[in-house]
CSV table of C-alpha atoms in Angstrom, one decimal:
chain,number,residue,atom,x,y,z
A,1,MET,CA,-1.0,62.4,16.2
A,2,HIS,CA,-0.3,62.1,20.0
A,3,ASP,CA,-0.7,58.7,21.7
A,4,GLU,CA,-3.5,60.0,23.9
A,5,GLU,CA,-5.5,60.9,20.8
A,6,ARG,CA,-5.3,57.3,19.3
A,7,PRO,CA,-8.4,55.2,19.6
A,8,ARG,CA,-8.0,52.6,22.2
A,9,ASP,CA,-8.7,49.7,19.9
A,10,GLN,CA,-5.9,50.5,17.4
A,11,THR,CA,-2.8,50.1,19.6
A,12,ARG,CA,-1.7,47.3,21.7
A,13,LEU,CA,0.7,48.0,24.7
A,14,ASP,CA,3.1,45.4,26.0
A,15,ALA,CA,4.0,44.9,29.6
A,16,PHE,CA,6.4,47.8,29.5
A,17,GLY,CA,3.9,50.3,28.1
A,18,THR,CA,5.6,50.5,24.7
A,19,SER,CA,3.6,50.5,21.6
A,20,ARG,CA,3.4,47.4,19.4
A,21,ARG,CA,2.0,46.9,15.9
A,22,PRO,CA,-1.6,48.1,15.3
A,23,ILE,CA,-4.4,45.6,15.7
A,24,VAL,CA,-6.1,44.9,12.4
A,25,ARG,CA,-9.6,43.9,12.7
A,26,ARG,CA,-10.5,41.1,10.3
A,27,PRO,CA,-13.9,39.5,9.6
A,28,PRO,CA,-14.3,36.1,11.2
A,29,MET,CA,-12.5,33.3,9.3
A,30,GLU,CA,-14.7,30.7,7.6
A,31,ARG,CA,-13.9,27.0,8.3
A,32,PRO,CA,-11.9,25.6,5.4
A,33,PRO,CA,-13.7,23.0,3.3
A,34,ARG,CA,-13.0,19.4,4.2
A,35,PRO,CA,-10.4,17.9,1.9
A,36,ALA,CA,-11.6,15.3,-0.6
A,37,PRO,CA,-10.6,11.7,0.4
A,38,ASP,CA,-7.3,10.6,-1.0
A,39,THR,CA,-8.0,7.8,-3.5
A,40,SER,CA,-4.4,7.2,-4.6
A,41,PRO,CA,-3.2,3.6,-4.4
A,42,SER,CA,-1.1,4.2,-1.3
A,43,ALA,CA,-4.1,5.6,0.5
A,44,GLY,CA,-6.4,2.8,-0.9
A,45,GLU,CA,-4.2,0.1,0.7
A,46,ALA,CA,-5.3,1.2,4.1
A,47,LEU,CA,-9.0,1.4,3.2
A,48,PRO,CA,-11.5,-1.5,3.8
A,49,ARG,CA,-12.3,-3.6,0.7
A,50,PRO,CA,-15.9,-2.2,0.2
A,51,THR,CA,-14.5,1.3,0.0
A,52,ARG,CA,-11.9,0.2,-2.5
A,53,GLU,CA,-14.5,-1.5,-4.6
A,54,ARG,CA,-16.7,1.6,-4.6
A,55,ARG,CA,-13.7,3.6,-5.8
A,56,LEU,CA,-13.1,1.1,-8.6
A,57,ARG,CA,-16.7,1.0,-9.7
A,58,ARG,CA,-16.9,4.8,-9.8
A,59,LEU,CA,-13.8,5.2,-11.9
A,60,LEU,CA,-14.8,2.4,-14.2
A,61,VAL,CA,-18.2,3.9,-14.8
A,62,GLU,CA,-16.6,7.3,-15.5
A,63,GLY,CA,-14.3,5.6,-18.1
A,64,LEU,CA,-17.3,3.8,-19.8
A,65,GLU,CA,-19.3,7.0,-19.8
A,66,ALA,CA,-16.4,8.7,-21.6
A,67,VAL,CA,-16.9,6.2,-24.4
A,68,GLY,CA,-20.6,7.0,-24.7
A,69,PHE,CA,-22.4,4.6,-22.3
A,70,ASP,CA,-25.1,6.4,-20.4
A,71,ARG,CA,-25.2,5.4,-16.7
A,72,PRO,CA,-24.4,1.7,-17.5
A,73,SER,CA,-25.6,-1.0,-15.1
A,74,LEU,CA,-22.1,-2.5,-14.3
A,75,ASP,CA,-21.8,-6.0,-13.0
A,76,LEU,CA,-18.3,-5.7,-11.5
A,77,ARG,CA,-16.5,-9.0,-10.7
A,78,ILE,CA,-13.2,-8.8,-9.0
A,79,HIS,CA,-10.9,-11.8,-9.0
A,80,ASP,CA,-7.6,-12.8,-7.5
A,81,TYR,CA,-5.9,-13.3,-10.9
A,82,ALA,CA,-2.2,-14.1,-11.2
A,83,GLY,CA,-1.6,-10.8,-12.9
A,84,LEU,CA,-3.3,-7.7,-14.2
A,85,ARG,CA,-6.2,-8.9,-16.4
A,86,ALA,CA,-9.5,-7.5,-17.3
A,87,SER,CA,-12.4,-8.2,-19.8
A,88,LEU,CA,-15.7,-6.5,-20.6
A,89,GLU,CA,-18.8,-8.2,-21.9
A,90,ARG,CA,-21.6,-6.4,-23.6
A,91,ARG,CA,-24.6,-8.6,-24.0
A,92,GLU,CA,-26.5,-6.4,-26.3
A,93,THR,CA,-25.8,-5.3,-29.9
A,94,GLY,CA,-26.7,-2.1,-31.7
A,95,VAL,CA,-26.8,1.4,-30.4
A,96,LEU,CA,-25.9,2.2,-26.8
A,97,ARG,CA,-28.9,2.8,-24.5
A,98,THR,CA,-29.3,4.2,-21.0
A,99,GLY,CA,-28.7,1.8,-18.2
A,100,GLU,CA,-27.3,-0.9,-20.4
A,101,PRO,CA,-26.0,-4.0,-18.5
A,102,LEU,CA,-22.3,-4.7,-18.8
A,103,VAL,CA,-20.2,-7.4,-17.1
A,104,LEU,CA,-16.6,-6.4,-16.2
A,105,ASP,CA,-14.2,-9.0,-14.8
A,106,LEU,CA,-10.8,-7.7,-13.5
A,107,SER,CA,-7.9,-8.4,-11.2
A,108,ASP,CA,-7.9,-7.1,-7.7
A,109,GLY,CA,-4.5,-5.7,-8.6
A,110,PHE,CA,-6.3,-2.7,-10.1
A,111,PHE,CA,-7.0,-1.6,-6.5
A,112,ASP,CA,-3.5,-0.3,-6.6
A,113,ALA,CA,-3.7,1.4,-10.0
A,114,PRO,CA,-3.9,5.2,-10.2
A,115,ASP,CA,-7.3,6.8,-10.9
A,116,GLN,CA,-6.6,7.8,-14.5
A,117,ALA,CA,-5.3,4.3,-15.3
A,118,VAL,CA,-8.5,2.7,-14.1
A,119,LYS,CA,-10.6,5.1,-16.2
A,120,GLY,CA,-8.3,4.4,-19.1
A,121,LEU,CA,-8.8,0.7,-18.7
A,122,ALA,CA,-12.6,1.1,-18.8
A,123,ALA,CA,-12.3,3.4,-21.9
A,124,SER,CA,-10.0,1.0,-23.7
A,125,LEU,CA,-12.3,-2.0,-23.0
A,126,GLY,CA,-15.4,0.0,-23.8
A,127,THR,CA,-14.2,1.1,-27.3
A,128,ARG,CA,-13.8,-2.6,-28.2
A,129,VAL,CA,-17.4,-3.5,-27.6
A,130,VAL,CA,-19.3,-0.6,-29.1
A,131,PRO,CA,-20.7,-0.8,-32.6
A,132,ARG,CA,-18.3,0.1,-35.4
A,133,ARG,CA,-20.5,3.0,-36.5
A,134,HIS,CA,-20.3,4.5,-33.0
A,135,LYS,CA,-17.9,7.5,-32.9
A,136,VAL,CA,-15.6,7.3,-30.0
A,137,PRO,CA,-15.2,10.7,-28.2
A,138,GLU,CA,-11.7,12.2,-28.0
A,139,LEU,CA,-11.8,11.9,-24.2
A,140,ALA,CA,-12.1,8.2,-24.4
A,141,ARG,CA,-9.1,8.0,-26.8
A,142,LEU,CA,-7.0,10.1,-24.4
A,143,LEU,CA,-7.9,7.9,-21.5
A,144,SER,CA,-7.1,4.8,-23.5
A,145,ASP,CA,-3.7,6.3,-24.5
A,146,TYR,CA,-3.0,7.0,-20.8
A,147,TYR,CA,-3.7,3.4,-19.9
A,148,ALA,CA,-1.5,2.1,-22.6
A,149,VAL,CA,1.4,4.3,-21.3
A,150,TRP,CA,0.7,3.2,-17.7
A,151,GLN,CA,0.8,-0.5,-18.8
A,152,ARG,CA,4.4,0.0,-19.9
A,153,SER,CA,5.5,1.8,-16.8
A,154,ASN,CA,7.8,0.2,-14.2
A,155,ALA,CA,5.0,0.5,-11.6
A,156,ALA,CA,2.5,-1.5,-13.7
A,157,LYS,CA,5.2,-4.1,-14.6
A,158,GLU,CA,6.2,-4.6,-10.9
A,159,LEU,CA,2.5,-4.8,-9.8
A,160,HIS,CA,1.9,-7.5,-12.5
A,161,SER,CA,5.0,-9.4,-11.5
A,162,ARG,CA,4.1,-9.3,-7.8
A,163,LEU,CA,0.8,-10.8,-8.5
A,164,ARG,CA,2.3,-13.6,-10.7
A,165,ARG,CA,5.0,-14.4,-8.1
A,166,ALA,CA,2.3,-14.7,-5.4
A,167,ARG,CA,-0.3,-16.6,-7.3
A,168,ALA,CA,0.9,-18.3,-10.4
A,169,ARG,CA,0.7,-22.1,-10.5
A,170,LYS,CA,3.8,-24.2,-10.7
A,171,GLN,CA,4.5,-25.1,-14.3
A,172,GLY,CA,5.7,-28.3,-15.9
A,173,LYS,CA,6.6,-31.8,-14.8
A,174,GLY,CA,10.0,-31.3,-13.3
A,175,PRO,CA,13.6,-31.4,-14.7
A,176,ARG,CA,13.9,-35.2,-15.1
A,177,GLY,CA,12.5,-36.5,-18.4
A,178,ASP,CA,12.3,-39.8,-20.1
A,179,VAL,CA,15.6,-39.2,-21.9
A,180,TYR,CA,17.2,-36.0,-20.7
A,181,ASP,CA,17.7,-34.5,-17.3
A,182,LEU,CA,17.4,-30.7,-17.6
A,183,GLY,CA,19.0,-30.2,-14.2
A,184,GLU,CA,22.1,-32.0,-15.2
A,185,LEU,CA,22.2,-30.1,-18.6
A,186,THR,CA,21.8,-26.8,-16.8
A,187,ASP,CA,24.8,-27.5,-14.5
A,188,ARG,CA,27.0,-28.3,-17.5
A,189,ILE,CA,25.9,-25.3,-19.5
A,190,VAL,CA,26.4,-22.9,-16.5
A,191,ASP,CA,29.9,-24.4,-16.0
A,192,ARG,CA,30.9,-24.2,-19.6
A,193,TYR,CA,29.3,-21.0,-20.9
A,194,LEU,CA,28.0,-18.9,-18.0
A,195,GLY,CA,30.9,-18.5,-15.7
A,196,GLY,CA,30.0,-21.3,-13.3
A,197,HIS,CA,27.3,-19.4,-11.4
A,198,ILE,CA,23.9,-17.8,-12.0
A,199,LYS,CA,21.0,-16.7,-9.9
A,200,PRO,CA,18.6,-19.6,-8.9
A,201,VAL,CA,16.3,-20.8,-11.6
A,202,THR,CA,13.8,-23.6,-11.9
A,203,VAL,CA,14.0,-25.7,-15.1
A,204,THR,CA,11.3,-28.1,-16.1
A,205,TRP,CA,9.8,-30.1,-18.9
A,206,SER,CA,6.4,-28.9,-20.2
A,207,SER,CA,3.3,-31.0,-19.6
A,208,ARG,CA,2.7,-31.5,-23.3
A,209,ALA,CA,4.9,-32.0,-26.4
A,210,GLY,CA,4.3,-28.7,-28.2
A,211,TYR,CA,6.1,-27.6,-31.4
A,212,ARG,CA,5.1,-23.9,-31.5
A,213,THR,CA,7.2,-22.9,-28.5
A,214,LEU,CA,10.2,-25.1,-27.7
A,215,GLY,CA,11.4,-23.1,-24.7
A,216,HIS,CA,10.1,-20.3,-22.5
A,217,HIS,CA,11.6,-18.2,-19.7
A,218,ASP,CA,9.3,-16.7,-17.1
A,219,GLY,CA,11.2,-13.8,-15.5
A,220,ASP,CA,8.5,-13.3,-12.8
A,221,LEU,CA,8.8,-16.9,-11.5
A,222,ASP,CA,12.5,-17.5,-12.5
A,223,THR,CA,11.4,-20.6,-14.3
A,224,ILE,CA,12.4,-22.1,-17.7
A,225,VAL,CA,10.0,-24.5,-19.4
A,226,VAL,CA,11.3,-26.7,-22.3
A,227,SER,CA,8.9,-28.5,-24.6
A,228,LYS,CA,8.4,-32.2,-23.9
A,229,ALA,CA,8.8,-32.7,-27.7
A,230,LEU,CA,12.6,-32.4,-27.2
A,231,ASP,CA,12.7,-35.2,-24.6
A,232,HIS,CA,13.1,-37.9,-27.2
A,233,ASP,CA,15.9,-40.2,-28.1
A,234,SER,CA,15.9,-39.1,-31.7
A,235,VAL,CA,16.8,-35.5,-30.7
A,236,PRO,CA,20.5,-34.9,-30.2
A,237,GLU,CA,21.6,-33.8,-26.8
A,238,SER,CA,23.3,-30.8,-28.3
A,239,VAL,CA,20.0,-29.5,-29.6
A,240,VAL,CA,18.3,-29.8,-26.2
A,241,ALA,CA,21.3,-28.0,-24.7
A,242,TYR,CA,21.1,-25.2,-27.2
A,243,VAL,CA,17.4,-24.5,-26.5
A,244,LEU,CA,18.2,-24.6,-22.8
A,245,TYR,CA,21.2,-22.3,-23.2
A,246,HIS,CA,19.0,-19.8,-25.1
A,247,GLU,CA,16.6,-19.6,-22.2
A,248,LEU,CA,19.3,-19.4,-19.6
A,249,LEU,CA,20.7,-16.4,-21.5
A,250,HIS,CA,17.3,-14.8,-21.0
A,251,HIS,CA,17.5,-15.6,-17.3
A,252,VAL,CA,21.0,-14.1,-17.0
A,253,MET,CA,20.6,-11.1,-19.3
A,254,GLY,CA,16.9,-10.2,-18.8
A,255,ILE,CA,15.0,-8.0,-21.3
A,256,MET,CA,16.4,-4.7,-22.4
A,257,GLU,CA,14.2,-1.6,-22.7
A,258,GLY,CA,14.5,0.0,-26.1
A,259,PRO,CA,13.3,3.4,-27.4
A,260,ALA,CA,9.7,4.5,-26.5
A,261,ASP,CA,9.4,1.7,-23.9
A,262,SER,CA,9.8,-1.0,-26.5
A,263,ARG,CA,11.2,-4.4,-25.3
A,264,ARG,CA,14.3,-5.8,-26.9
A,265,VAL,CA,14.2,-9.6,-26.3
A,266,HIS,CA,17.1,-10.5,-28.5
A,267,PRO,CA,19.5,-7.5,-28.7
A,268,PRO,CA,22.9,-7.8,-30.4
A,269,ALA,CA,24.7,-8.6,-27.2
A,270,PHE,CA,22.3,-11.6,-26.7
A,271,ARG,CA,22.9,-12.9,-30.2
A,272,ARG,CA,26.7,-12.7,-29.8
A,273,ARG,CA,26.6,-14.8,-26.7
A,274,GLU,CA,24.1,-17.2,-28.2
A,275,ARG,CA,26.5,-17.8,-31.1
A,276,ARG,CA,29.2,-19.1,-28.8
A,277,PHE,CA,27.3,-22.4,-28.7
A,278,PRO,CA,28.9,-25.0,-31.0
A,279,HIS,CA,27.1,-25.5,-34.3
A,280,TRP,CA,24.3,-23.1,-33.4
A,281,GLU,CA,23.3,-22.7,-37.0
A,282,LEU,CA,22.8,-26.4,-37.4
A,283,CYS,CA,20.8,-26.5,-34.2
A,284,ASP,CA,18.6,-23.8,-35.5
A,285,ALA,CA,18.1,-25.6,-38.8
A,286,TYR,CA,17.3,-28.9,-37.1
A,287,LEU,CA,14.7,-27.2,-34.8
A,288,THR,CA,13.1,-25.5,-37.8
A,289,GLU,CA,12.7,-28.7,-39.7
A,290,MET,CA,11.5,-30.6,-36.6
A,291,CYS,CA,8.8,-28.0,-36.0
A,292,ASP,CA,7.7,-28.1,-39.7
A,293,ARG,CA,7.4,-31.9,-39.5
A,294,ARG,CA,6.0,-31.8,-36.0
A,295,ARG,CA,8.2,-34.8,-35.0
A,296,PRO,CA,11.8,-35.4,-34.1
A,297,ILE,CA,14.3,-36.2,-36.8
A,298,PRO,CA,16.4,-39.3,-36.0
A,299,TYR,CA,20.1,-39.6,-37.0
A,300,ALA,CA,19.4,-42.0,-39.9
A,301,ARG,CA,17.1,-39.5,-41.6
A,302,ALA,CA,19.0,-36.3,-40.7
A,303,LYS,CA,20.8,-34.3,-43.3
A,304,VAL,CA,24.5,-35.3,-43.6
A,305,GLU,CA,25.7,-31.9,-42.2
A,306,TRP,CA,23.4,-32.3,-39.2
A,307,ARG,CA,25.1,-35.5,-38.0
A,308,VAL,CA,27.8,-33.5,-36.3
A,309,LEU,CA,25.1,-32.6,-33.7
A,310,TRP,CA,25.2,-36.2,-32.5
A,311,ASP,CA,28.9,-36.9,-33.2
A,312,ASP,CA,30.6,-33.8,-31.6
A,313,GLU,CA,30.7,-32.9,-27.9
A,314,TRP,CA,29.0,-29.6,-27.2
A,315,ASP,CA,30.6,-29.0,-23.8
């Protein structure tokens, strides 16, 4: 076909009169649909609070409906808890009914949780308040499982820790007790057993003399609380130091992650270091007996083999 025989609208000529690619006539393009709003946590941080609350409400209702609630009337209460906490109250009993009122209290930390985790939270809470004869749908079980996995994720743990560091109240009565000074004992333990230096930690006596938990390490707040029950002149100093040493090891070593996201609080490496403390077996035995009796055991009433806890130097 000669150039002069081509239809004019099929060939475009450039400035030099040479032929370029044919013009292809296309139907007018339709405007692309507007993208759905991004409700991910990173996007939610920039949104105003009412918008974020609407997102939470929508996701929570979807999770509850997956359990079997039909358009529940949700009274959503958002709190500045020191951590990721949530609870659901169902004021009625019996079969589920349309528009049933529910009260859900939860931490504002869930603003930053992914969509499926929020739905899973609602499904998990919802399955706990339905009647036993109610058959929980498979979708609700899947959502609950997703939430359980997310709870163990590093992102959820960091979010929970961030809230606790920012909002948790200070614990205890300080390091100086009626008999023992935990600050002084900490310095001696660190020098003798922990290489002379550890990251900063707050040590304090508890407000009450409890026997169920004699020591506790809070990794989020870098705080060790020792039961006031040990601040007694009948308790040998070595026993107090042993409890404090145990908690300081938690502070230094942290918590190891085991298989399937399990937590290993006392792995073999921890036990090996713990057993470097003099007479650790006798300290354990003394503490067990003390907790059973719910009172300190003085030297005069102690078993003969325990008296070394008073007589020998531990540091």
